[in-house]
Coordinates of N, CA, C and O in Angstrom, one line a residue:
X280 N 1.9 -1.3 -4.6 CA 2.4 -1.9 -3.4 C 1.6 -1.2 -2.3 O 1.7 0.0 -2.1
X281 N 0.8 -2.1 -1.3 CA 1.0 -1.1 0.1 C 1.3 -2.1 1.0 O 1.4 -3.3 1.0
X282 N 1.3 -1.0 2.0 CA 1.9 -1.4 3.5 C 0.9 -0.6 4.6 O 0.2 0.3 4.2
X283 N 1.0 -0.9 5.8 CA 0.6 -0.5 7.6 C 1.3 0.3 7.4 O 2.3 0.1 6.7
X284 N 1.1 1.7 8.3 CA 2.3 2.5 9.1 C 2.8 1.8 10.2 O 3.9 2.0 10.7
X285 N 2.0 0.9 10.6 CA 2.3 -0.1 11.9 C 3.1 -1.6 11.7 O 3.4 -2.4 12.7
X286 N 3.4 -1.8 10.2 CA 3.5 -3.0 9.6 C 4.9 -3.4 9.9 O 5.7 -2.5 10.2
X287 N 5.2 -4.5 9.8 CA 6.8 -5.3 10.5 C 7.2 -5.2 9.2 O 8.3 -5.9 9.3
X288 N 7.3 -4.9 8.1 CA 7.7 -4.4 7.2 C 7.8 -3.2 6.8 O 7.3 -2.8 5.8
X289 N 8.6 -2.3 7.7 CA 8.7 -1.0 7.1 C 9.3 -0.5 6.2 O 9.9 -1.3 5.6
X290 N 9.3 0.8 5.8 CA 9.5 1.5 4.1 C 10.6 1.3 4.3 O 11.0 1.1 3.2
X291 N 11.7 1.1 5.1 CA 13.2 0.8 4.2 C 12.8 -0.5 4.0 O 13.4 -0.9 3.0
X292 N 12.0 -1.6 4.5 CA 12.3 -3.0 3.9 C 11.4 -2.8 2.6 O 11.7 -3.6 1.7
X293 N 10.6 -2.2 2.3 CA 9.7 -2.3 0.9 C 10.2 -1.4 0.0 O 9.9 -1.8 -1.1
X294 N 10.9 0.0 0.0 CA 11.5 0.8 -1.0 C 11.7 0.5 -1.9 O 11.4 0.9 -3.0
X295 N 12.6 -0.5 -1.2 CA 14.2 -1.3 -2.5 C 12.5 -1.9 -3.6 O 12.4 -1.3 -4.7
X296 N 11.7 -2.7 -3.4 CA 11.3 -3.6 -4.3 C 10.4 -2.2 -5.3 O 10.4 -2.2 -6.6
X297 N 9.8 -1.1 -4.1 CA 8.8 -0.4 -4.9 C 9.7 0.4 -6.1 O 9.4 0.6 -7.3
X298 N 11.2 0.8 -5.4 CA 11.9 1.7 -6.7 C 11.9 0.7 -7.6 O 10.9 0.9 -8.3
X299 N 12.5 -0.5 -7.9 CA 12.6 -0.9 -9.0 C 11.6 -2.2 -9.8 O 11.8 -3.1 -10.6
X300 N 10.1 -1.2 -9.1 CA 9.3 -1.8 -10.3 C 8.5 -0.5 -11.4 O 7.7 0.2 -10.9
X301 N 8.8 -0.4 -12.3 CA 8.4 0.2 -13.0 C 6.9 0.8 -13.4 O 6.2 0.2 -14.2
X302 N 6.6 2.1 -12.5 CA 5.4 2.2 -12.9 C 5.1 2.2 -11.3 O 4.4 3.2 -11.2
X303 N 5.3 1.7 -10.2 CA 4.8 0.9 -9.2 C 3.9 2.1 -8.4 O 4.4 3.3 -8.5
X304 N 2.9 2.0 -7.7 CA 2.3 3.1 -6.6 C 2.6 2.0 -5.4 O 2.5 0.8 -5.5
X305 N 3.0 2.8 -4.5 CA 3.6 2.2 -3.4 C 2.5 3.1 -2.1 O 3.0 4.2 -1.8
X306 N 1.0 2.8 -1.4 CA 0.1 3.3 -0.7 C 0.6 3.0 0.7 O 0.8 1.8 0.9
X307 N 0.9 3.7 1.6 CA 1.3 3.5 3.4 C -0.1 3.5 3.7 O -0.7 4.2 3.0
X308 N -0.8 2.8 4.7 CA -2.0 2.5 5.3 C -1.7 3.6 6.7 O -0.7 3.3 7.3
X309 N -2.4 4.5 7.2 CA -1.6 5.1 8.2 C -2.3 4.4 9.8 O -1.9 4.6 10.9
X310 N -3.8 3.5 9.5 CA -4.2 3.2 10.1 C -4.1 1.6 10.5 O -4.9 1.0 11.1
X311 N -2.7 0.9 9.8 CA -3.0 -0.1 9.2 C -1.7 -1.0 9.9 O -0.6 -0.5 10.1
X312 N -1.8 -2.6 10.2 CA -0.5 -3.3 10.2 C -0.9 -3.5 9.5 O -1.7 -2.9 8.8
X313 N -0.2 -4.9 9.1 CA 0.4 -6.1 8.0 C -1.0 -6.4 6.9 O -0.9 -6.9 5.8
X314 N -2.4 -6.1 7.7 CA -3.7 -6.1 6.6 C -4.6 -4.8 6.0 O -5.7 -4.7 6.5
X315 N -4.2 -4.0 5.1 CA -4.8 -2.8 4.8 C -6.1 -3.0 4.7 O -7.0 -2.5 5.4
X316 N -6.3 -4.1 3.7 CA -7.5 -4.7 3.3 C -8.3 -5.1 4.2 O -9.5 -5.3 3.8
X317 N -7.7 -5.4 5.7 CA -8.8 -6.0 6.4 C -9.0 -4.2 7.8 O -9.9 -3.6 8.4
X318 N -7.9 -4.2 7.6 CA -8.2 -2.6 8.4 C -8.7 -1.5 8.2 O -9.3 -0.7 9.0
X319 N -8.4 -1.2 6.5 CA -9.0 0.1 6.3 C -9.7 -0.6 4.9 O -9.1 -0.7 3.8
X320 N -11.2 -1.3 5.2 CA -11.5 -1.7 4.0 C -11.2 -0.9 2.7 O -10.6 -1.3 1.7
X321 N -12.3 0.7 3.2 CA -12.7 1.2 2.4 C -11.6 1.8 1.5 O -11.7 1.5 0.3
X322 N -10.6 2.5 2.1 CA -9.9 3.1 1.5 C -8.9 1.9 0.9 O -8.3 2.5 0.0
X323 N -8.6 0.4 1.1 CA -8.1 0.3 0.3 C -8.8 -0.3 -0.9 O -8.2 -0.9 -1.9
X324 N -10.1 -0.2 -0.7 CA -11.0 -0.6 -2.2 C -10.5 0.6 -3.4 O -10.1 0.5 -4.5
X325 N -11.0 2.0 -2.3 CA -10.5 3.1 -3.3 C -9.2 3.4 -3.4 O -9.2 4.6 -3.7
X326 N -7.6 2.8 -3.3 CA -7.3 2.5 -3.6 C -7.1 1.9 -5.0 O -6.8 2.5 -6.0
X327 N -7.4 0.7 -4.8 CA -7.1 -0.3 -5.6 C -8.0 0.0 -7.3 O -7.7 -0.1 -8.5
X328 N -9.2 0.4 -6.8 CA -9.9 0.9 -8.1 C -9.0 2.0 -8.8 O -8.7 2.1 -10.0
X329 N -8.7 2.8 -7.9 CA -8.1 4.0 -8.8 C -6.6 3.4 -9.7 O -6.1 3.8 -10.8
X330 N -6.1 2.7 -9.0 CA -5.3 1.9 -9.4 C -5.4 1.3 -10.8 O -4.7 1.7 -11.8
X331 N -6.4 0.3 -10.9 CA -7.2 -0.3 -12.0 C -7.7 0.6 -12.9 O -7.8 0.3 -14.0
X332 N -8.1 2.2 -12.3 CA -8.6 3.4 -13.6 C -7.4 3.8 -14.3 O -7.3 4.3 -15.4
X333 N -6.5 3.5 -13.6 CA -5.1 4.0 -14.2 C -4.3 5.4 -13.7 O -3.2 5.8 -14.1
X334 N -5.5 6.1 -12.5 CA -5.1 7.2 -11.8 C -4.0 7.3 -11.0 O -3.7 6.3 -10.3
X335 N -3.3 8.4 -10.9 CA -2.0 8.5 -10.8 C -2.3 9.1 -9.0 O -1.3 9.4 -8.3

């Protein structure tokens, strides 16, 4: 899961869903609203790959 530190969805609205997925990485963007992907390209590519390597 991620989210913006700035995002209209803050960690009490996203918790609930991240605790009860199993397995889940839940990433805070600290530079980021509502688009990680469009704010912090890079880091959320690396991200997402490490994600896909299976790194913890």
């Amino acid at each position: 899961m991620i989210s913006g530190a700035y995002d209209e969805a803050q960690p009490v609205a996203v918790s609930p869903y991240a605790d009860r997925i199993p397995g889940a990485r839940w990433e805070i963007f600290p530079e980021s609203s509502h688009l990680p992907n469009v704010e912090e390209p890079a880091r959320y590519i690396a991200v997402v790959e490490s994600f896909l390597r299976g790194e913890v």
